[in-house]
Amino acid sequence: MALINENFLHLPNNYLFSEIAQRVKAYKAGHPSSEVISLGIGDVTRPLPRASVDAMKQAAEEMAYARTFRGYGPEQGYDFLIEAIICNDYLPRGIKLKPDEVFISDGAKSDCGNIGDMLSVGNSVGMTDPVYPVYADSNVMCGRTITYLPCRAANGFVPSLPDKKLDIIYLCYPNNPTGTVLTRAELKRWVDYALQNDSLIVYDGAYEAYIQDAEIPHSIYEIDGASLCAIELRSFSKTAGFTGVRCGYTIVPEKLTAATRHGERISLNRLWNRRQCTKFNGTGYITQRGAEAVYSREGKEQTRQIIAYYMENARRMKEDLQHAGFGVTGGENAPYLWVKTPEGVTSWEFFDRMLHRANVVVTPGAGFGAEGEGFVRLTAFGKREDCVKAMKRIRERM
Ligand SMILES: *Cc1c(COP(=O)(O)O)cnc(C)c1O
């Protein structure tokens, strides 16, 4: 008899986005002439940078000739992309990485879901509430106990240090869903906590490119000692529109270790490499050439324009929502706006009001955790004209 992993039965029903889709569908069926605008989804709308498209075309052409054809690639990724990442994302910030500390992936979701493969089920895990659901669900799947660190208006949506020892901590900054960032001093408190408590930080920097404030750190390795306690995840998805192409990367420093039950220190870089070589096929050659082109002169300029487009959406949305009387967090260093619902209105009730009165789809905060109740998330990933139209309706009808 094949037995299941019963931890799967403890997963919360993944009803957030299906419930949203269902309610939108029902509304549209009853109001066929209404034009519903979605500011709820976390997907981007701007097309790929031209530099990436051209690089992928050329890479595809190389595949047509025996002389330039590529078969199985290195599971860790091609050197050309690893070098581009080290030279462009890290060296300018004073961070020196070796090529074998960088692992190219098919995106940050896979890596943050899989990283637990090399860590004991017995570890205690901490993460914020509200939270990106992948951190929580991937830990429930293998049976780890989660401690939630509440992020509320009272603490500026920045979690306090845990009052106990936690073995693994997930941090995501700029944050999805609240749009908040950590200052250098705040991030240093987490690194110091991890060093003192021998904890591992899994730092999700998927929105790093959205940081506008020069004082905000882009990488956890800008903090002294972080290479002894942190893994960092990055992605081309939100930066360069790679949500459909699929490419990201993970930094596992050579010096980073965790313990066996007997206290022996083991290199996590070695374990992650072993895990990836066994279970991951590597990111496709064509995709990696597309990602490499993000770092070309044209690619950088085109990517900068994409980010600027979304951040202009965020700026306008925040201004309009505040004029309409809503309490809004985020939107300054992140493409997310975290909006307080009116007093006494739940996040699902507010979702319904927005849908019915303004024909705008938002994401109920309760879908990101108990502390998300009383908030909704709006994304700045929409088309400009949709954002403008949606804000006009909210001003007039809400
Ligand atoms: C979108 C997102 C990612 C990136 O996911 P990919 O798998 O790289 O597309 C990672 N973390 C968070 C918090 C995200 O919102």
Short mmCIF file of C-alpha atoms and ligand atoms in Angstrom, two decimals:
data_model
loop_
_atom_site.label_atom_id
_atom_site.label_comp_id
_atom_site.label_asym_id
_atom_site.label_seq_id
_atom_site.Cartn_x
_atom_site.Cartn_y
_atom_site.Cartn_z
CA MET A 1 0.00 0.00 0.00
CA ALA A 2 1.38 3.37 -0.99
CA LEU A 3 1.03 5.81 1.88
CA ILE A 4 0.80 9.54 1.32
CA ASN A 5 2.80 12.31 2.93
CA GLU A 6 0.07 13.25 5.41
CA ASN A 7 1.59 16.68 5.88
CA PHE A 8 -0.14 17.56 2.61
CA LEU A 9 -3.46 17.16 4.43
CA HIS A 10 -2.43 19.99 6.77
CA LEU A 11 -2.01 22.46 3.93
CA PRO A 12 -4.59 25.23 3.96
CA ASN A 13 -6.88 25.04 0.95
CA ASN A 14 -5.25 27.12 -1.73
CA TYR A 15 -8.48 28.94 -2.31
CA LEU A 16 -7.29 32.57 -2.49
CA PHE A 17 -6.85 33.03 -6.22
CA SER A 18 -9.50 30.49 -7.21
CA GLU A 19 -12.00 32.20 -4.89
CA ILE A 20 -11.10 35.57 -6.42
CA ALA A 21 -11.53 34.16 -9.94
CA GLN A 22 -14.87 32.65 -8.98
CA ARG A 23 -16.25 35.88 -7.51
CA VAL A 24 -15.05 37.89 -10.52
CA LYS A 25 -16.62 35.39 -12.91
CA ALA A 26 -19.93 35.51 -11.04
CA TYR A 27 -19.92 39.32 -11.05
CA LYS A 28 -19.14 39.49 -14.78
CA ALA A 29 -21.89 36.98 -15.57
CA GLY A 30 -24.40 39.25 -13.81
CA HIS A 31 -22.96 42.46 -15.30
CA PRO A 32 -21.82 41.54 -18.81
CA SER A 33 -21.25 45.15 -19.92
CA SER A 34 -19.03 46.10 -16.97
CA GLU A 35 -15.31 46.42 -17.59
CA VAL A 36 -13.46 44.82 -14.70
CA ILE A 37 -9.84 45.88 -14.08
CA SER A 38 -7.55 43.54 -12.18
CA LEU A 39 -4.98 45.06 -9.83
CA GLY A 40 -4.91 41.85 -7.86
CA ILE A 41 -2.64 39.51 -9.73
CA GLY A 42 1.09 39.37 -9.06
CA ASP A 43 2.03 38.96 -12.72
CA VAL A 44 3.70 41.62 -14.82
CA THR A 45 2.24 43.16 -18.00
CA ARG A 46 5.19 44.88 -19.72
CA PRO A 47 6.83 42.80 -22.49
CA LEU A 48 10.39 41.47 -22.28
CA PRO A 49 13.33 43.83 -22.84
CA ARG A 50 14.18 43.82 -26.58
CA ALA A 51 17.79 42.96 -25.70
CA SER A 52 16.62 39.69 -24.09
CA VAL A 53 14.36 38.79 -27.01
CA ASP A 54 17.18 39.36 -29.51
CA ALA A 55 19.63 37.34 -27.39
CA MET A 56 17.17 34.45 -27.17
CA LYS A 57 16.57 34.51 -30.94
CA GLN A 58 20.29 34.33 -31.54
CA ALA A 59 20.66 31.52 -28.99
CA ALA A 60 17.86 29.59 -30.67
CA GLU A 61 19.67 30.00 -34.00
CA GLU A 62 22.86 28.57 -32.45
CA MET A 63 20.90 25.44 -31.62
CA ALA A 64 20.37 24.84 -35.36
CA TYR A 65 24.03 24.05 -36.14
CA ALA A 66 26.16 21.16 -34.92
CA ARG A 67 29.04 23.54 -34.31
CA THR A 68 27.12 25.76 -31.86
CA PHE A 69 24.44 23.35 -30.61
CA ARG A 70 24.20 22.89 -26.82
CA GLY A 71 22.83 19.83 -25.06
CA TYR A 72 22.71 19.25 -21.32
CA GLY A 73 24.15 22.28 -19.58
CA PRO A 74 25.67 22.59 -16.12
CA GLU A 75 22.98 22.21 -13.43
CA GLN A 76 24.43 25.25 -11.65
CA GLY A 77 24.07 27.45 -14.74
CA TYR A 78 26.41 28.71 -17.47
CA ASP A 79 29.49 30.73 -16.50
CA PHE A 80 28.52 33.61 -18.81
CA LEU A 81 25.37 34.31 -16.76
CA ILE A 82 27.02 33.66 -13.39
CA GLU A 83 29.80 36.11 -14.27
CA ALA A 84 27.28 38.74 -15.41
CA ILE A 85 25.38 38.40 -12.12
CA ILE A 86 28.53 38.68 -9.99
CA CYS A 87 29.88 41.68 -11.93
CA ASN A 88 26.61 43.61 -12.17
CA ASP A 89 24.46 42.73 -9.16
CA TYR A 90 27.13 42.23 -6.48
CA LEU A 91 30.58 43.72 -7.22
CA PRO A 92 29.26 47.31 -7.50
CA ARG A 93 27.91 46.90 -3.93
CA GLY A 94 31.25 45.69 -2.63
CA ILE A 95 30.20 42.04 -2.49
CA LYS A 96 32.71 39.54 -3.89
CA LEU A 97 31.21 36.20 -4.87
CA LYS A 98 32.89 33.17 -6.39
CA PRO A 99 31.20 31.57 -9.41
CA ASP A 100 30.38 28.40 -7.47
CA GLU A 101 28.42 30.43 -4.90
CA VAL A 102 25.83 31.32 -7.57
CA PHE A 103 23.20 28.78 -8.65
CA ILE A 104 21.05 29.66 -11.66
CA SER A 105 17.46 28.40 -11.35
CA ASP A 106 14.11 28.47 -13.10
CA GLY A 107 12.90 31.08 -10.61
CA ALA A 108 12.82 32.03 -6.96
CA LYS A 109 9.63 30.14 -6.18
CA SER A 110 11.21 26.77 -6.91
CA ASP A 111 14.32 27.58 -4.90
CA CYS A 112 12.53 28.92 -1.83
CA GLY A 113 10.23 25.89 -1.97
CA ASN A 114 13.12 23.42 -2.39
CA ILE A 115 15.75 24.90 -0.07
CA GLY A 116 14.27 22.94 2.85
CA ASP A 117 15.32 19.66 1.16
CA MET A 118 18.78 20.02 2.67
CA LEU A 119 17.57 21.08 6.14
CA SER A 120 16.24 18.90 8.96
CA VAL A 121 12.49 18.61 9.44
CA GLY A 122 13.18 19.23 13.12
CA ASN A 123 14.20 22.87 12.56
CA SER A 124 11.99 25.61 13.97
CA VAL A 125 10.99 28.08 11.25
CA GLY A 126 10.02 31.73 11.49
CA MET A 127 8.36 33.93 8.89
CA THR A 128 6.32 37.10 8.78
CA ASP A 129 2.53 37.28 8.85
CA PRO A 130 1.34 38.34 6.26
CA VAL A 131 3.64 36.20 4.10
CA TYR A 132 4.31 34.93 0.55
CA PRO A 133 2.41 31.61 0.85
CA VAL A 134 5.22 29.47 -0.69
CA TYR A 135 7.41 29.76 2.43
CA ALA A 136 4.59 28.56 4.67
CA ASP A 137 3.21 25.81 2.42
CA SER A 138 6.61 24.30 1.57
CA ASN A 139 7.38 23.99 5.30
CA VAL A 140 3.95 22.52 6.11
CA MET A 141 4.52 19.94 3.32
CA CYS A 142 7.53 18.51 5.12
CA GLY A 143 6.06 18.85 8.60
CA ARG A 144 7.99 21.78 10.10
CA THR A 145 6.45 23.93 12.83
CA ILE A 146 6.12 27.59 11.85
CA THR A 147 6.31 30.59 14.16
CA TYR A 148 4.71 33.68 12.65
CA LEU A 149 6.16 37.13 13.27
CA PRO A 150 3.29 39.62 13.09
CA CYS A 151 3.67 42.68 10.84
CA ARG A 152 1.13 45.30 11.83
CA ALA A 153 0.60 49.02 11.39
CA ALA A 154 1.86 49.46 14.99
CA ASN A 155 5.32 48.11 14.08
CA GLY A 156 5.37 49.74 10.64
CA PHE A 157 4.81 46.25 9.15
CA VAL A 158 8.38 45.34 10.11
CA PRO A 159 8.63 42.22 12.29
CA SER A 160 10.20 42.36 15.75
CA LEU A 161 13.01 39.91 16.51
CA PRO A 162 11.63 36.61 17.85
CA ASP A 163 11.65 36.24 21.64
CA LYS A 164 13.05 32.70 21.23
CA LYS A 165 15.63 30.86 19.15
CA LEU A 166 14.46 30.06 15.63
CA ASP A 167 16.59 27.86 13.38
CA ILE A 168 15.45 29.16 9.99
CA ILE A 169 13.96 32.57 9.19
CA TYR A 170 12.45 33.67 5.88
CA LEU A 171 12.69 37.36 5.09
CA CYS A 172 11.38 39.01 1.91
CA TYR A 173 12.41 42.62 1.23
CA PRO A 174 11.11 44.65 -0.53
CA ASN A 175 8.09 42.79 0.83
CA ASN A 176 5.29 41.04 -0.96
CA PRO A 177 2.50 41.78 0.08
CA THR A 178 3.07 44.87 2.29
CA GLY A 179 5.51 46.76 0.04
CA THR A 180 7.74 47.60 3.02
CA VAL A 181 11.56 47.55 3.06
CA LEU A 182 14.19 47.03 5.76
CA THR A 183 16.70 49.77 6.50
CA ARG A 184 20.35 48.84 6.83
CA ALA A 185 20.06 49.02 10.64
CA GLU A 186 16.96 46.79 10.65
CA LEU A 187 18.56 44.22 8.38
CA LYS A 188 21.70 44.27 10.55
CA ARG A 189 19.56 43.38 13.60
CA TRP A 190 18.39 40.26 11.77
CA VAL A 191 21.89 39.26 10.69
CA ASP A 192 23.14 39.79 14.25
CA TYR A 193 20.24 37.72 15.62
CA ALA A 194 21.07 34.92 13.17
CA LEU A 195 24.77 34.96 14.07
CA GLN A 196 24.02 34.96 17.81
CA ASN A 197 21.45 32.16 17.56
CA ASP A 198 23.14 30.12 14.82
CA SER A 199 20.06 30.60 12.62
CA LEU A 200 19.85 30.47 8.84
CA ILE A 201 18.18 33.38 7.03
CA VAL A 202 16.55 32.70 3.67
CA TYR A 203 16.49 36.19 2.14
CA ASP A 204 14.11 36.66 -0.80
CA GLY A 205 15.22 39.65 -2.86
CA ALA A 206 12.84 39.13 -5.79
CA TYR A 207 11.90 42.85 -5.72
CA GLU A 208 15.40 44.22 -5.17
CA ALA A 209 15.31 46.16 -8.46
CA TYR A 210 12.35 48.23 -7.22
CA ILE A 211 14.33 49.90 -4.44
CA GLN A 212 14.47 53.67 -5.11
CA ASP A 213 15.91 54.90 -1.81
CA ALA A 214 19.73 54.86 -2.00
CA GLU A 215 20.03 54.05 1.72
CA ILE A 216 18.11 50.76 1.52
CA PRO A 217 20.32 47.66 1.12
CA HIS A 218 19.71 45.58 -2.02
CA SER A 219 21.45 42.43 -0.81
CA ILE A 220 21.72 40.90 2.64
CA TYR A 221 25.44 40.45 1.94
CA GLU A 222 25.85 44.22 2.26
CA ILE A 223 25.66 43.48 6.01
CA ASP A 224 28.82 42.19 7.71
CA GLY A 225 28.63 38.53 8.65
CA ALA A 226 25.67 37.72 6.39
CA SER A 227 27.69 35.28 4.29
CA LEU A 228 27.96 33.14 7.45
CA CYS A 229 24.19 33.00 8.03
CA ALA A 230 22.21 33.74 4.85
CA ILE A 231 21.08 32.35 1.53
CA GLU A 232 19.79 34.94 -0.95
CA LEU A 233 17.18 34.36 -3.67
CA ARG A 234 16.76 36.57 -6.72
CA SER A 235 14.64 36.42 -9.84
CA PHE A 236 14.40 37.95 -13.32
CA SER A 237 10.59 37.61 -13.13
CA LYS A 238 9.57 40.94 -11.67
CA THR A 239 12.73 42.73 -12.80
CA ALA A 240 12.74 41.94 -16.50
CA GLY A 241 9.38 40.32 -17.17
CA PHE A 242 10.64 36.72 -17.04
CA THR A 243 7.50 35.29 -15.35
CA GLY A 244 6.82 33.24 -18.49
CA VAL A 245 10.44 32.66 -19.58
CA ARG A 246 11.59 31.47 -16.09
CA CYS A 247 14.97 32.36 -14.65
CA GLY A 248 16.29 33.24 -11.21
CA TYR A 249 19.29 32.53 -9.04
CA THR A 250 20.28 31.65 -5.50
CA ILE A 251 23.44 32.57 -3.62
CA VAL A 252 24.76 29.97 -1.19
CA PRO A 253 28.09 31.30 0.20
CA GLU A 254 30.95 28.83 0.53
CA LYS A 255 31.46 29.79 4.18
CA LEU A 256 27.82 29.10 5.09
CA THR A 257 27.37 25.99 7.23
CA ALA A 258 24.72 24.23 9.30
CA ALA A 259 25.17 21.50 11.90
CA THR A 260 24.63 17.75 12.10
CA ARG A 261 22.91 16.39 15.24
CA HIS A 262 26.40 15.81 16.62
CA GLY A 263 27.46 19.39 16.05
CA GLU A 264 29.68 18.83 13.02
CA ARG A 265 29.51 21.82 10.63
CA ILE A 266 28.58 20.99 7.03
CA SER A 267 28.82 23.30 4.00
CA LEU A 268 25.35 24.23 2.72
CA ASN A 269 26.92 25.16 -0.62
CA ARG A 270 28.04 21.54 -1.00
CA LEU A 271 24.61 20.19 -0.03
CA TRP A 272 22.72 22.56 -2.33
CA ASN A 273 25.01 21.68 -5.22
CA ARG A 274 24.35 17.98 -4.53
CA ARG A 275 20.61 18.57 -4.32
CA GLN A 276 20.48 20.57 -7.56
CA CYS A 277 22.65 18.11 -9.51
CA THR A 278 20.26 15.31 -8.56
CA LYS A 279 16.84 16.98 -8.81
CA PHE A 280 17.22 20.05 -11.04
CA ASN A 281 17.73 19.91 -14.80
CA GLY A 282 19.31 23.32 -15.12
CA THR A 283 17.80 26.38 -16.76
CA GLY A 284 17.70 26.27 -20.56
CA TYR A 285 20.58 27.74 -22.57
CA ILE A 286 18.29 30.07 -24.53
CA THR A 287 16.72 31.39 -21.33
CA GLN A 288 20.12 32.02 -19.74
CA ARG A 289 21.25 34.00 -22.80
CA GLY A 290 18.04 36.06 -22.43
CA ALA A 291 18.88 36.71 -18.77
CA GLU A 292 22.50 37.58 -19.60
CA ALA A 293 21.23 40.26 -22.00
CA VAL A 294 19.44 41.98 -19.09
CA TYR A 295 22.96 43.09 -18.08
CA SER A 296 23.93 44.47 -21.51
CA ARG A 297 23.91 48.26 -21.91
CA GLU A 298 20.60 48.14 -23.82
CA GLY A 299 19.18 45.53 -21.47
CA LYS A 300 19.93 47.64 -18.41
CA GLU A 301 18.28 50.69 -19.95
CA GLN A 302 15.21 48.71 -21.09
CA THR A 303 14.88 47.07 -17.67
CA ARG A 304 15.23 50.45 -15.96
CA GLN A 305 12.32 51.70 -18.08
CA ILE A 306 10.13 48.73 -17.15
CA ILE A 307 10.75 49.30 -13.42
CA ALA A 308 10.20 53.05 -13.82
CA TYR A 309 6.87 52.36 -15.56
CA TYR A 310 5.58 50.22 -12.70
CA MET A 311 6.90 52.59 -10.05
CA GLU A 312 5.12 55.50 -11.73
CA ASN A 313 1.94 53.39 -11.56
CA ALA A 314 2.61 52.82 -7.87
CA ARG A 315 3.21 56.52 -7.22
CA ARG A 316 -0.02 57.57 -8.91
CA MET A 317 -2.02 54.82 -7.26
CA LYS A 318 -0.72 55.66 -3.80
CA GLU A 319 -1.45 59.37 -4.27
CA ASP A 320 -4.97 58.71 -5.52
CA LEU A 321 -5.77 56.19 -2.79
CA GLN A 322 -4.52 58.56 -0.11
CA HIS A 323 -6.61 61.40 -1.60
CA ALA A 324 -9.58 59.06 -1.45
CA GLY A 325 -8.92 58.72 2.29
CA PHE A 326 -7.33 55.28 2.45
CA GLY A 327 -4.38 54.35 4.63
CA VAL A 328 -1.68 53.06 2.27
CA THR A 329 1.72 51.47 2.95
CA GLY A 330 4.34 50.52 0.34
CA GLY A 331 4.56 51.61 -3.28
CA GLU A 332 7.79 53.58 -2.77
CA ASN A 333 10.42 50.86 -2.99
CA ALA A 334 8.13 48.02 -4.09
CA PRO A 335 5.41 47.46 -6.69
CA TYR A 336 2.84 46.66 -3.98
CA LEU A 337 0.38 48.82 -2.08
CA TRP A 338 -1.00 47.55 1.21
CA VAL A 339 -4.30 49.31 1.79
CA LYS A 340 -6.26 49.47 5.06
CA THR A 341 -9.92 48.56 4.69
CA PRO A 342 -12.46 50.97 6.22
CA GLU A 343 -13.13 50.43 9.94
CA GLY A 344 -15.04 47.22 10.59
CA VAL A 345 -14.83 45.97 6.97
CA THR A 346 -13.10 42.61 6.42
CA SER A 347 -10.69 42.13 3.56
CA TRP A 348 -13.15 39.91 1.66
CA GLU A 349 -16.01 42.38 2.23
CA PHE A 350 -13.78 45.15 0.90
CA PHE A 351 -12.81 42.96 -2.05
CA ASP A 352 -16.52 42.61 -2.88
CA ARG A 353 -17.17 46.36 -2.51
CA MET A 354 -14.26 47.18 -4.82
CA LEU A 355 -15.49 44.65 -7.35
CA HIS A 356 -19.14 45.73 -7.25
CA ARG A 357 -18.78 49.50 -6.92
CA ALA A 358 -15.52 50.24 -8.78
CA ASN A 359 -15.17 47.04 -10.86
CA VAL A 360 -11.62 46.73 -9.60
CA VAL A 361 -10.10 43.42 -8.47
CA VAL A 362 -7.75 43.54 -5.47
CA THR A 363 -6.28 40.75 -3.34
CA PRO A 364 -7.79 40.27 0.14
CA GLY A 365 -5.06 40.54 2.76
CA ALA A 366 -6.47 37.58 4.71
CA GLY A 367 -5.11 35.36 1.92
CA PHE A 368 -1.56 36.14 3.10
CA GLY A 369 -2.15 35.25 6.76
CA ALA A 370 -4.24 36.18 9.79
CA GLU A 371 -2.50 39.57 10.15
CA GLY A 372 -3.53 40.41 6.59
CA GLU A 373 -7.15 40.72 7.75
CA GLY A 374 -8.24 44.34 7.45
CA PHE A 375 -6.04 44.98 4.41
CA VAL A 376 -6.04 44.44 0.66
CA ARG A 377 -3.06 44.30 -1.69
CA LEU A 378 -2.94 46.24 -4.94
CA THR A 379 -0.17 45.64 -7.46
CA ALA A 380 1.40 48.28 -9.70
CA PHE A 381 1.97 45.69 -12.45
CA GLY A 382 -1.06 46.80 -14.49
CA LYS A 383 -1.14 48.77 -17.71
CA ARG A 384 -0.94 52.52 -17.08
CA GLU A 385 -4.35 53.26 -18.57
CA ASP A 386 -5.93 50.54 -16.41
CA CYS A 387 -4.33 51.90 -13.25
CA VAL A 388 -5.49 55.44 -14.04
CA LYS A 389 -9.02 54.30 -14.84
CA ALA A 390 -9.22 52.12 -11.73
CA MET A 391 -8.09 54.96 -9.45
CA LYS A 392 -10.62 57.34 -11.00
CA ARG A 393 -13.39 54.85 -10.25
CA ILE A 394 -12.17 54.32 -6.70
CA ARG A 395 -12.10 58.10 -6.09
CA GLU A 396 -15.61 58.51 -7.49
CA ARG A 397 -17.37 55.40 -6.27
CA MET A 398 -15.78 54.16 -3.06
C1 LIG B 1 7.15 36.74 -7.62
C2 LIG B 1 7.90 36.35 -6.41
C3 LIG B 1 9.04 35.55 -6.52
C4 LIG B 1 9.60 35.15 -7.86
O1 LIG B 1 9.07 34.03 -8.33
P1 LIG B 1 9.67 33.36 -9.65
O2 LIG B 1 9.53 31.91 -9.36
O3 LIG B 1 11.08 33.76 -9.77
O4 LIG B 1 8.82 33.83 -10.77
C5 LIG B 1 9.74 35.21 -5.39
N1 LIG B 1 9.34 35.65 -4.18
C6 LIG B 1 8.28 36.44 -4.04
C7 LIG B 1 7.93 36.93 -2.69
C8 LIG B 1 7.52 36.80 -5.13
O5 LIG B 1 6.45 37.58 -4.98
#
